[in-house]
């Protein structure tokens, strides 16, 4: 779940932006949630520090705060979340160039003047963010993107223990640190897309090698870091032993 933070000192604007965000999240099935809605920059920063996850930030520029403007708040956010998505929502369109002067790498700059244009900009930003996260799969920030029921989920690859073929044809069960889910797919396709971090340990299982804690050679089972187990086939035993030795050395 990607957290969304909203900071604007006008309550009416905050309500309107939050309402549009929550409506679009529901309609499009985005794996996102508004976790902070405030006019207080310190409150937002406290939430960011506590959460510790990559987030999306909708910020006003002209905050009525003695310490922060939207730009200096953006700088503080960048110190905590270097890869978060900054979006400025403001009445001052002519200040857009300031985001470059502050080196904030803002995703977008939305002007409040026309509510319909503002809402269209919000929807555009959420769509762009979703596409960027999907494109990052297999790059320097690996996420596994999957449609679960009516929701698109973005799961950090490092949170995945293993994949298992389900009881029904073309169904896959994802076993993760934070729970399981099933979806339509194939082990073969997953193996190709996820790369060397995952090993086909059995015709029914694709394991994240970084989460393998030990091998039960007698019962031919892989034991994962959370205690879960899956079977491995005899032909991958030597490869598993080699990978486990490498992990222990690191």
XYZ file of N, CA and C in Angstrom:
750
model
N 0.841 -1.192 0.000
C 0.000 0.000 0.000
C 0.882 1.250 0.000
N 0.681 2.129 -0.974
C 1.467 3.355 -1.065
C 0.752 4.457 -0.286
N 1.408 5.058 0.712
C 0.754 6.105 1.499
C 0.711 7.431 0.743
N -0.392 8.159 0.917
C -0.545 9.488 0.324
C -0.657 10.505 1.457
N 0.106 11.594 1.345
C 0.118 12.665 2.341
C -0.382 13.950 1.677
N -1.192 14.677 2.409
C -1.775 15.916 1.893
C -1.540 17.038 2.904
N -0.928 18.141 2.442
C -0.691 19.284 3.325
C -1.126 20.570 2.622
N -2.176 21.192 3.175
C -2.698 22.457 2.655
C -3.364 23.163 3.823
N -3.123 24.463 3.969
C -3.682 25.164 5.128
C -5.128 25.615 4.910
N -5.694 25.308 3.743
C -7.107 25.615 3.495
C -7.924 24.331 3.647
N -8.701 24.212 4.727
C -9.477 22.978 4.956
C -10.380 22.589 3.800
N -10.999 23.578 3.145
C -11.907 23.271 2.032
C -11.150 22.631 0.871
N -9.947 23.130 0.601
C -9.133 22.551 -0.475
C -8.712 21.136 -0.100
N -8.314 20.959 1.166
C -7.913 19.623 1.611
C -9.064 18.629 1.448
N -10.246 19.044 1.841
C -11.398 18.141 1.719
C -11.660 17.776 0.265
N -11.562 18.781 -0.618
C -11.825 18.533 -2.036
C -10.774 17.602 -2.642
N -9.505 17.854 -2.327
C -8.422 17.025 -2.870
C -8.518 15.607 -2.317
N -8.759 15.496 -1.009
C -8.857 14.165 -0.403
C -10.027 13.386 -1.006
N -11.151 14.048 -1.176
C -12.319 13.385 -1.750
C -12.031 12.866 -3.148
N -11.347 13.679 -3.965
C -11.016 13.256 -5.329
C -10.020 12.100 -5.318
N -9.030 12.172 -4.434
C -8.054 11.086 -4.317
C -8.733 9.776 -3.950
N -9.568 9.807 -2.926
C -10.209 8.578 -2.455
C -11.177 8.024 -3.493
N -11.850 8.918 -4.218
C -12.758 8.461 -5.279
C -11.973 7.762 -6.391
N -10.846 8.364 -6.797
C -10.054 7.787 -7.888
C -9.388 6.474 -7.462
N -8.957 6.401 -6.212
C -8.376 5.159 -5.695
C -9.401 4.041 -5.756
N -10.632 4.359 -5.368
C -11.712 3.360 -5.376
C -12.074 2.946 -6.793
N -12.237 3.918 -7.682
C -12.656 3.624 -9.060
C -11.589 2.820 -9.812
N -10.323 3.232 -9.665
C -9.242 2.609 -10.440
C -8.584 1.432 -9.728
N -8.955 1.198 -8.471
C -8.379 0.066 -7.745
C -6.906 0.228 -7.442
N -6.458 1.479 -7.225
C -5.044 1.711 -6.934
C -4.687 1.182 -5.537
N -3.473 0.691 -5.415
C -2.979 0.193 -4.121
C -2.404 1.373 -3.335
N -3.282 2.297 -2.950
C -2.891 3.541 -2.296
C -3.885 3.866 -1.192
N -3.453 4.720 -0.255
C -4.341 5.146 0.830
C -3.898 6.513 1.340
N -4.870 7.422 1.564
C -4.563 8.711 2.179
C -4.355 8.471 3.674
N -3.127 8.675 4.143
C -2.802 8.389 5.548
C -2.630 9.656 6.373
N -2.500 10.805 5.707
C -2.303 12.062 6.430
C -2.944 13.199 5.658
N -3.774 13.975 6.366
C -4.492 15.098 5.771
C -4.392 16.231 6.792
N -3.516 17.201 6.541
C -3.220 18.187 7.568
C -2.832 19.542 6.970
N -2.921 20.570 7.779
C -2.401 21.883 7.422
C -1.117 22.181 8.150
N -0.631 21.211 8.922
C 0.555 21.377 9.765
C 1.741 20.594 9.192
N 2.772 21.268 8.669
C 3.919 20.562 8.090
C 4.615 19.620 9.069
N 4.731 20.024 10.333
C 5.404 19.164 11.317
C 4.634 17.862 11.523
N 3.319 17.956 11.511
C 2.503 16.743 11.654
C 2.746 15.799 10.483
N 2.796 16.374 9.283
C 3.059 15.541 8.110
C 4.427 14.877 8.209
N 5.448 15.650 8.566
C 6.799 15.088 8.650
C 6.875 13.990 9.706
N 6.154 14.175 10.800
C 6.128 13.134 11.825
C 5.534 11.838 11.292
N 4.476 11.955 10.505
C 3.854 10.778 9.908
C 4.799 10.104 8.915
N 5.504 10.917 8.141
C 6.447 10.368 7.159
C 7.554 9.584 7.860
N 8.100 10.160 8.909
C 9.190 9.493 9.641
C 8.719 8.200 10.291
N 7.491 8.226 10.794
C 6.968 7.032 11.454
C 6.655 5.933 10.449
N 6.132 6.320 9.295
C 5.747 5.335 8.291
C 6.958 4.704 7.625
N 7.899 5.546 7.199
C 9.142 5.049 6.614
C 9.016 4.427 5.234
N 7.884 4.618 4.564
C 7.686 4.033 3.240
C 7.691 5.111 2.160
N 7.995 4.707 0.961
C 7.915 5.608 -0.183
C 6.477 6.089 -0.341
N 6.299 7.407 -0.463
C 4.951 7.944 -0.484
C 4.674 8.895 -1.633
N 3.445 9.389 -1.653
C 2.976 10.390 -2.607
C 2.561 11.607 -1.787
N 2.986 12.805 -2.222
C 2.780 14.014 -1.422
C 2.098 15.091 -2.261
N 0.919 15.511 -1.833
C 0.224 16.627 -2.456
C 0.372 17.818 -1.516
N 1.135 18.826 -1.951
C 1.516 19.932 -1.072
C 1.094 21.281 -1.642
N 0.612 22.142 -0.758
C 0.378 23.535 -1.127
C 1.726 24.266 -1.092
N 1.870 25.298 -1.903
C 3.103 26.091 -1.892
C 3.064 27.142 -0.792
N 1.958 27.868 -0.716
C 1.866 29.022 0.183
C 1.270 28.600 1.535
N 2.019 27.842 2.295
C 1.554 27.402 3.606
C 1.641 28.567 4.599
N 0.599 28.736 5.394
C 0.619 29.786 6.425
C 1.328 29.247 7.662
N 2.615 29.063 7.513
C 3.410 28.476 8.584
C 4.673 29.315 8.749
N 5.064 29.565 9.991
C 6.226 30.417 10.232
C 7.539 29.804 9.791
N 7.576 28.481 9.693
C 8.841 27.811 9.390
C 8.925 27.270 7.974
N 7.813 26.772 7.446
C 7.862 26.072 6.169
C 7.030 26.749 5.083
N 7.580 26.735 3.882
C 6.784 26.914 2.675
C 6.603 25.519 2.083
N 5.807 25.432 1.048
C 5.674 24.131 0.409
C 6.991 23.610 -0.132
N 7.854 24.525 -0.576
C 9.138 24.115 -1.142
C 10.109 23.625 -0.072
N 10.185 24.345 1.047
C 11.088 23.886 2.110
C 10.552 22.612 2.762
N 9.221 22.461 2.806
C 8.649 21.199 3.283
C 9.036 20.070 2.332
N 9.000 20.360 1.038
C 9.421 19.367 0.052
C 10.870 18.941 0.260
N 11.730 19.898 0.615
C 13.130 19.564 0.884
C 13.259 18.620 2.076
N 12.486 18.883 3.132
C 12.517 18.005 4.311
C 11.995 16.614 3.966
N 10.940 16.571 3.164
C 10.404 15.272 2.746
C 11.454 14.500 1.960
N 12.166 15.201 1.077
C 13.201 14.545 0.264
C 14.301 13.936 1.142
N 14.589 14.538 2.287
C 15.596 13.966 3.191
C 15.112 12.640 3.776
N 13.806 12.521 3.981
C 13.240 11.305 4.569
C 12.854 10.274 3.505
N 12.440 10.750 2.356
C 11.910 9.876 1.303
C 12.476 10.355 -0.029
N 13.645 9.857 -0.375
C 14.361 10.361 -1.557
C 13.664 10.006 -2.868
N 12.810 9.002 -2.847
C 12.187 8.548 -4.092
C 10.671 8.741 -4.106
N 10.173 9.523 -3.152
C 8.742 9.803 -3.122
C 8.305 10.696 -4.273
N 6.997 10.784 -4.478
C 6.423 11.577 -5.569
C 5.841 12.867 -4.994
N 6.415 14.005 -5.371
C 5.942 15.311 -4.916
C 5.041 15.943 -5.965
N 3.860 16.378 -5.534
C 2.926 17.075 -6.416
C 2.504 18.357 -5.707
N 2.652 19.491 -6.387
C 2.255 20.769 -5.794
C 0.897 21.195 -6.321
N -0.001 21.538 -5.380
C -1.345 22.016 -5.705
C -1.454 23.423 -5.145
N -1.542 24.422 -6.014
C -1.440 25.798 -5.536
C -2.197 26.774 -6.430
N -2.449 27.943 -5.891
C -3.101 29.005 -6.666
C -2.102 29.791 -7.502
N -0.798 29.565 -7.269
C 0.236 30.389 -7.905
C 0.964 29.609 -8.993
N 0.357 29.575 -10.184
C 0.952 28.829 -11.286
C 2.306 29.352 -11.704
N 2.532 30.652 -11.512
C 3.799 31.244 -11.952
C 4.985 30.796 -11.106
N 4.712 30.138 -9.967
C 5.813 29.684 -9.102
C 6.310 28.280 -9.450
N 5.769 27.707 -10.504
C 6.137 26.325 -10.842
C 7.636 26.155 -11.026
N 8.289 27.158 -11.614
C 9.729 27.042 -11.878
C 10.537 26.906 -10.584
N 9.967 27.341 -9.443
C 10.685 27.270 -8.172
C 10.994 25.832 -7.765
N 10.193 24.892 -8.207
C 10.473 23.488 -7.864
C 11.818 23.058 -8.438
N 12.197 23.650 -9.569
C 13.498 23.325 -10.160
C 14.621 24.008 -9.372
N 14.382 25.234 -8.943
C 15.408 25.948 -8.172
C 15.714 25.233 -6.858
N 14.692 24.645 -6.258
C 14.883 23.918 -5.009
C 15.332 22.471 -5.239
N 15.475 22.080 -6.513
C 15.932 20.726 -6.886
C 15.040 19.649 -6.254
N 13.738 19.826 -6.387
C 12.787 18.934 -5.731
C 12.321 17.779 -6.618
N 12.573 17.866 -7.909
C 12.134 16.825 -8.838
C 10.656 16.522 -8.636
N 9.833 17.561 -8.645
C 8.397 17.382 -8.472
C 7.792 16.678 -9.680
N 6.823 15.832 -9.423
C 6.152 15.110 -10.503
C 5.255 16.040 -11.311
N 4.546 16.941 -10.614
C 3.616 17.813 -11.322
C 3.320 19.052 -10.478
N 2.716 20.029 -11.144
C 2.347 21.293 -10.499
C 0.924 21.598 -10.941
N -0.040 21.470 -10.020
C -1.458 21.594 -10.350
C -1.997 22.906 -9.790
N -2.644 23.686 -10.639
C -3.200 24.977 -10.222
C -4.630 24.785 -9.723
N -4.938 25.407 -8.578
C -6.243 25.242 -7.934
C -7.379 26.002 -8.633
N -7.057 26.944 -9.457
C -8.012 27.929 -9.968
C -9.306 27.303 -10.498
N -9.158 26.270 -11.288
C -10.305 25.583 -11.884
C -10.437 24.202 -11.253
N -11.496 23.964 -10.450
C -11.629 22.673 -9.761
C -11.575 21.471 -10.694
N -12.248 21.562 -11.846
C -12.247 20.429 -12.772
C -10.849 20.138 -13.301
N -10.107 21.210 -13.620
C -8.726 21.033 -14.073
C -7.870 20.452 -12.952
N -8.108 20.900 -11.720
C -7.363 20.389 -10.576
C -7.629 18.892 -10.390
N -8.894 18.500 -10.460
C -9.232 17.086 -10.295
C -8.656 16.244 -11.437
N -8.679 16.808 -12.642
C -8.099 16.090 -13.782
C -6.599 15.893 -13.575
N -5.941 16.919 -13.022
C -4.507 16.810 -12.738
C -4.218 15.763 -11.678
N -5.063 15.679 -10.670
C -4.885 14.669 -9.617
C -5.006 13.267 -10.216
N -6.020 13.065 -11.039
C -6.207 11.746 -11.662
C -5.021 11.395 -12.555
N -4.528 12.388 -13.294
C -3.372 12.173 -14.169
C -2.153 11.746 -13.353
N -1.931 12.415 -12.223
C -0.767 12.099 -11.389
C -0.818 10.669 -10.859
N -1.981 10.251 -10.372
C -2.096 8.885 -9.844
C -1.847 7.852 -10.941
N -2.320 8.141 -12.134
C -2.098 7.227 -13.251
C -0.617 7.154 -13.624
N 0.033 8.321 -13.689
C 1.466 8.357 -14.020
C 2.288 7.624 -12.961
N 1.959 7.845 -11.691
C 2.689 7.188 -10.604
C 2.547 5.670 -10.713
N 1.332 5.202 -10.977
C 1.106 3.758 -11.119
C 1.930 3.191 -12.271
N 1.970 3.894 -13.397
C 2.747 3.430 -14.545
C 4.237 3.398 -14.225
N 4.720 4.417 -13.510
C 6.149 4.460 -13.170
C 6.524 3.292 -12.256
N 5.679 3.004 -11.285
C 5.969 1.899 -10.374
C 5.964 0.577 -11.125
N 5.020 0.415 -12.043
C 4.986 -0.803 -12.845
C 6.246 -0.933 -13.701
N 6.716 0.182 -14.249
C 7.914 0.154 -15.094
C 9.186 -0.089 -14.302
N 9.131 0.174 -13.004
C 10.304 -0.053 -12.159
C 10.524 -1.522 -11.866
N 9.518 -2.343 -12.144
C 9.670 -3.770 -11.865
C 10.893 -4.304 -12.599
N 11.782 -4.931 -11.861
C 13.006 -5.454 -12.440
C 14.120 -4.437 -12.537
N 13.861 -3.145 -12.145
C 14.921 -2.141 -12.174
C 15.441 -1.927 -10.762
N 15.911 -0.703 -10.430
C 16.595 -0.524 -9.163
C 15.675 -0.531 -7.955
N 14.359 -0.323 -8.121
C 13.422 -0.508 -7.017
C 12.421 -1.570 -7.446
N 12.662 -2.834 -7.127
C 11.817 -3.890 -7.668
C 10.481 -4.020 -6.937
N 9.408 -3.881 -7.703
C 8.062 -4.142 -7.211
C 7.453 -5.214 -8.096
N 6.628 -6.046 -7.496
C 5.848 -7.000 -8.268
C 4.426 -6.459 -8.319
N 3.933 -6.198 -9.530
C 2.609 -5.621 -9.708
C 1.642 -6.703 -10.172
N 0.520 -6.808 -9.470
C -0.435 -7.859 -9.784
C -1.848 -7.340 -9.522
N -2.801 -7.812 -10.312
C -4.203 -7.473 -10.061
C -4.790 -8.524 -9.143
N -5.231 -8.085 -7.969
C -5.818 -8.968 -6.964
C -7.275 -8.563 -6.782
N -8.195 -9.429 -7.239
C -9.623 -9.094 -7.257
C -9.807 -7.821 -8.096
N -10.313 -6.736 -7.508
C -10.501 -5.499 -8.275
C -9.444 -4.457 -7.960
N -8.346 -4.874 -7.359
C -7.313 -3.936 -6.919
C -5.981 -4.264 -7.572
N -5.276 -3.219 -8.011
C -3.907 -3.391 -8.496
C -2.971 -3.244 -7.301
N -2.165 -4.263 -7.046
C -1.278 -4.242 -5.891
C 0.169 -4.147 -6.348
N 0.969 -3.360 -5.607
C 2.404 -3.224 -5.864
C 3.127 -3.778 -4.633
N 3.769 -4.924 -4.778
C 4.385 -5.610 -3.647
C 5.900 -5.584 -3.819
N 6.641 -5.063 -2.837
C 8.101 -5.115 -2.943
C 8.570 -6.557 -3.131
N 9.429 -6.775 -4.101
C 9.916 -8.125 -4.372
C 10.585 -8.722 -3.131
N 11.242 -7.885 -2.357
C 11.916 -8.387 -1.155
C 10.945 -8.874 -0.091
N 9.655 -8.566 -0.231
C 8.644 -9.038 0.725
C 8.009 -10.360 0.298
N 8.446 -10.893 -0.846
C 7.881 -12.142 -1.354
C 8.768 -13.311 -0.951
N 8.162 -14.356 -0.369
C 8.893 -15.560 0.010
C 8.963 -16.542 -1.155
N 7.791 -16.899 -1.682
C 7.761 -17.819 -2.825
C 6.394 -17.799 -3.493
N 6.366 -18.343 -4.709
C 5.129 -18.515 -5.451
C 4.819 -20.007 -5.547
N 3.538 -20.313 -5.538
C 3.096 -21.708 -5.593
C 1.963 -21.837 -6.604
N 1.977 -22.912 -7.379
C 0.853 -23.144 -8.287
C -0.379 -23.494 -7.467
N -1.521 -22.873 -7.826
C -2.752 -23.111 -7.082
C -3.453 -24.374 -7.527
N -4.548 -24.689 -6.856
C -5.302 -25.895 -7.180
C -5.994 -25.798 -8.522
N -6.407 -24.593 -8.920
C -7.077 -24.399 -10.202
C -6.059 -24.073 -11.290
N -6.446 -24.334 -12.520
C -5.557 -24.081 -13.656
C -5.204 -22.598 -13.756
N -3.905 -22.323 -13.967
C -3.376 -20.967 -14.162
C -3.553 -20.066 -12.936
N -3.742 -20.642 -11.763
C -3.804 -19.839 -10.543
C -2.476 -19.963 -9.808
N -1.991 -18.830 -9.308
C -0.737 -18.754 -8.574
C -1.028 -18.196 -7.180
N -0.385 -18.766 -6.173
C -0.488 -18.236 -4.810
C 0.833 -17.564 -4.462
N 0.768 -16.300 -4.113
C 1.945 -15.561 -3.667
C 2.012 -15.663 -2.149
N 3.123 -16.178 -1.640
C 3.351 -16.240 -0.198
C 4.293 -15.092 0.170
N 3.782 -14.149 0.936
C 4.585 -12.981 1.289
C 4.754 -12.824 2.781
N 5.653 -11.948 3.163
C 5.892 -11.665 4.574
C 4.624 -11.157 5.241
N 3.827 -10.372 4.501
C 2.639 -9.752 5.085
C 1.344 -10.471 4.720
N 1.447 -11.664 4.166
C 0.241 -12.418 3.831
C 0.300 -13.015 2.441
N -0.752 -13.736 2.095
C -0.819 -14.442 0.819
C -1.910 -13.863 -0.064
N -1.792 -14.075 -1.364
C -2.852 -13.727 -2.299
C -2.738 -14.636 -3.509
N -3.836 -14.822 -4.212
C -3.768 -15.635 -5.426
C -4.196 -14.808 -6.628
N -3.680 -15.184 -7.784
C -3.941 -14.437 -9.012
C -3.730 -15.361 -10.200
N -4.096 -14.890 -11.362
C -3.927 -15.677 -12.583
C -2.519 -15.475 -13.147
N -1.857 -16.568 -13.501
C -0.506 -16.464 -14.055
C 0.123 -17.829 -14.223
N 1.416 -17.828 -14.517
C 2.146 -19.093 -14.644
C 3.512 -18.955 -13.999
N 3.974 -20.034 -13.384
C 5.292 -20.064 -12.744
C 6.383 -19.770 -13.764
N 6.228 -20.310 -14.972
C 7.243 -20.112 -16.009
C 7.395 -18.635 -16.353
N 6.276 -17.936 -16.531
C 6.337 -16.514 -16.856
C 6.925 -15.699 -15.708
N 6.575 -16.055 -14.477
C 7.129 -15.365 -13.309
C 8.634 -15.544 -13.240
N 9.084 -16.747 -13.508
C 10.523 -17.031 -13.463
C 11.283 -16.164 -14.459
N 10.719 -15.979 -15.642
C 11.371 -15.145 -16.656
C 11.403 -13.682 -16.251
N 10.304 -13.185 -15.685
C 10.209 -11.752 -15.397
C 10.939 -11.342 -14.120
N 11.057 -12.253 -13.156
C 11.633 -11.878 -11.857
C 13.147 -12.070 -11.791
N 13.712 -12.854 -12.664
C 15.167 -12.949 -12.736
C 15.812 -13.858 -11.705
N 17.110 -13.631 -11.471
C 17.940 -14.562 -10.702
C 17.616 -14.614 -9.215
N 16.901 -13.617 -8.702
C 16.563 -13.627 -7.279
C 15.615 -14.779 -6.935
N 14.928 -15.314 -7.967
C 13.974 -16.397 -7.751
C 14.429 -17.659 -8.474
N 14.332 -18.787 -7.779
C 14.777 -20.069 -8.327
C 13.604 -21.041 -8.363
N 13.449 -21.725 -9.481
C 12.411 -22.771 -9.606
C 12.906 -24.001 -8.850
N 12.485 -24.123 -7.601
C 12.995 -25.196 -6.746
C 12.213 -26.488 -6.933
N 11.070 -26.378 -7.583
C 10.175 -27.524 -7.774
C 9.220 -27.114 -8.880
N 8.618 -28.063 -9.559
C 7.696 -27.674 -10.641
C 6.549 -26.810 -10.124
N 6.246 -26.906 -8.820
C 5.125 -26.152 -8.256
C 5.546 -24.919 -7.471
N 6.877 -24.680 -7.325
C 7.327 -23.603 -6.447
C 8.450 -22.778 -7.084
N 8.341 -21.463 -6.916
C 9.379 -20.518 -7.331
C 9.771 -19.731 -6.084
N 11.005 -19.906 -5.624
C 11.419 -19.389 -4.312
C 12.332 -18.176 -4.422
N 12.134 -17.219 -3.521
C 13.028 -16.067 -3.387
C 14.248 -16.531 -2.608
N 15.392 -16.648 -3.284
C 16.569 -17.252 -2.658
C 17.075 -16.425 -1.467
N 16.777 -15.121 -1.454
C 17.247 -14.293 -0.345
C 16.479 -14.575 0.943
N 15.356 -15.288 0.847
C 14.567 -15.617 2.037
C 14.719 -17.074 2.465
N 15.609 -17.818 1.813
C 15.823 -19.209 2.219
C 16.734 -19.240 3.442
N 16.232 -19.818 4.521
C 16.996 -19.872 5.771
C 17.813 -21.155 5.880
N 17.213 -22.282 5.483
C 17.910 -23.561 5.568
C 17.236 -24.587 4.682
N 17.895 -25.745 4.533
C 17.341 -26.848 3.761
C 17.128 -28.047 4.664
N 15.980 -28.676 4.527
C 15.717 -29.956 5.178
C 15.953 -31.024 4.119
N 17.187 -31.532 4.083
C 17.594 -32.435 3.005
C 16.833 -33.750 3.078
N 16.570 -34.231 4.276
C 15.881 -35.515 4.423
C 14.475 -35.481 3.814
N 13.731 -34.427 4.124
C 12.360 -34.321 3.627
C 12.254 -33.497 2.348
N 13.428 -33.067 1.832
C 13.476 -32.254 0.606
C 12.584 -31.014 0.711
N 12.850 -30.210 1.750
C 12.079 -28.993 1.964
C 12.981 -27.778 2.099
N 12.542 -26.676 1.518
C 13.156 -25.370 1.729
C 12.464 -24.730 2.929
N 13.256 -24.187 3.859
C 12.703 -23.496 5.017
C 13.000 -22.003 4.857
N 11.955 -21.187 4.894
C 12.106 -19.751 4.686
C 12.314 -19.010 6.006
N 12.655 -17.744 5.880
C 13.019 -16.948 7.059
C 11.895 -16.816 8.074
N 10.652 -16.969 7.646
C 9.530 -16.886 8.591
C 9.049 -18.254 9.062
N 9.769 -19.314 8.668
C 9.417 -20.663 9.094
C 8.556 -21.442 8.114
N 8.023 -20.769 7.093
C 7.239 -21.493 6.083
C 8.147 -22.439 5.305
N 7.538 -23.455 4.695
C 8.303 -24.466 3.969
C 7.659 -24.760 2.619
N 8.511 -25.187 1.685
C 8.004 -25.744 0.434
C 8.970 -26.828 -0.015
N 8.525 -27.702 -0.894
C 9.369 -28.804 -1.360
C 10.369 -28.323 -2.415
N 11.492 -29.035 -2.499
C 12.421 -28.810 -3.612
C 12.709 -30.145 -4.274
N 13.058 -30.102 -5.542
C 13.338 -31.328 -6.296
C 14.815 -31.682 -6.204
N 15.118 -32.932 -6.419
C 16.481 -33.432 -6.275
C 17.453 -32.731 -7.224
N 16.986 -32.356 -8.415
C 17.899 -31.794 -9.407
C 18.386 -30.382 -9.055
N 17.717 -29.688 -8.133
C 18.170 -28.341 -7.758
C 18.868 -28.326 -6.399
N 19.070 -29.505 -5.809
C 19.674 -29.575 -4.473
C 21.043 -28.902 -4.445
N 21.915 -29.234 -5.386
C 23.272 -28.665 -5.377
C 23.251 -27.144 -5.546
N 22.363 -26.655 -6.405
C 22.249 -25.218 -6.604
C 21.764 -24.531 -5.326
N 20.826 -25.147 -4.630
C 20.330 -24.590 -3.369
C 21.419 -24.553 -2.305
N 22.196 -25.619 -2.228
C 23.296 -25.663 -1.254
C 24.304 -24.569 -1.552
N 24.618 -24.379 -2.838
C 25.576 -23.338 -3.222
C 25.041 -21.945 -2.858
N 23.780 -21.693 -3.167
C 23.186 -20.388 -2.866
C 23.103 -20.152 -1.372
N 22.784 -21.175 -0.619
C 22.700 -21.019 0.830
C 24.070 -20.719 1.416
N 25.112 -21.363 0.902
C 26.477 -21.100 1.363
C 26.871 -19.649 1.065
N 26.501 -19.163 -0.127
C 26.817 -17.779 -0.482
C 26.109 -16.810 0.465
N 24.839 -17.071 0.759
C 24.083 -16.191 1.656
C 24.673 -16.164 3.046
N 25.141 -17.304 3.508
C 25.732 -17.374 4.842
C 27.050 -16.614 4.908
N 27.780 -16.586 3.783
C 29.056 -15.863 3.748
C 28.875 -14.368 3.712
N 27.751 -13.917 3.120
C 27.506 -12.469 2.976
C 27.155 -11.851 4.260
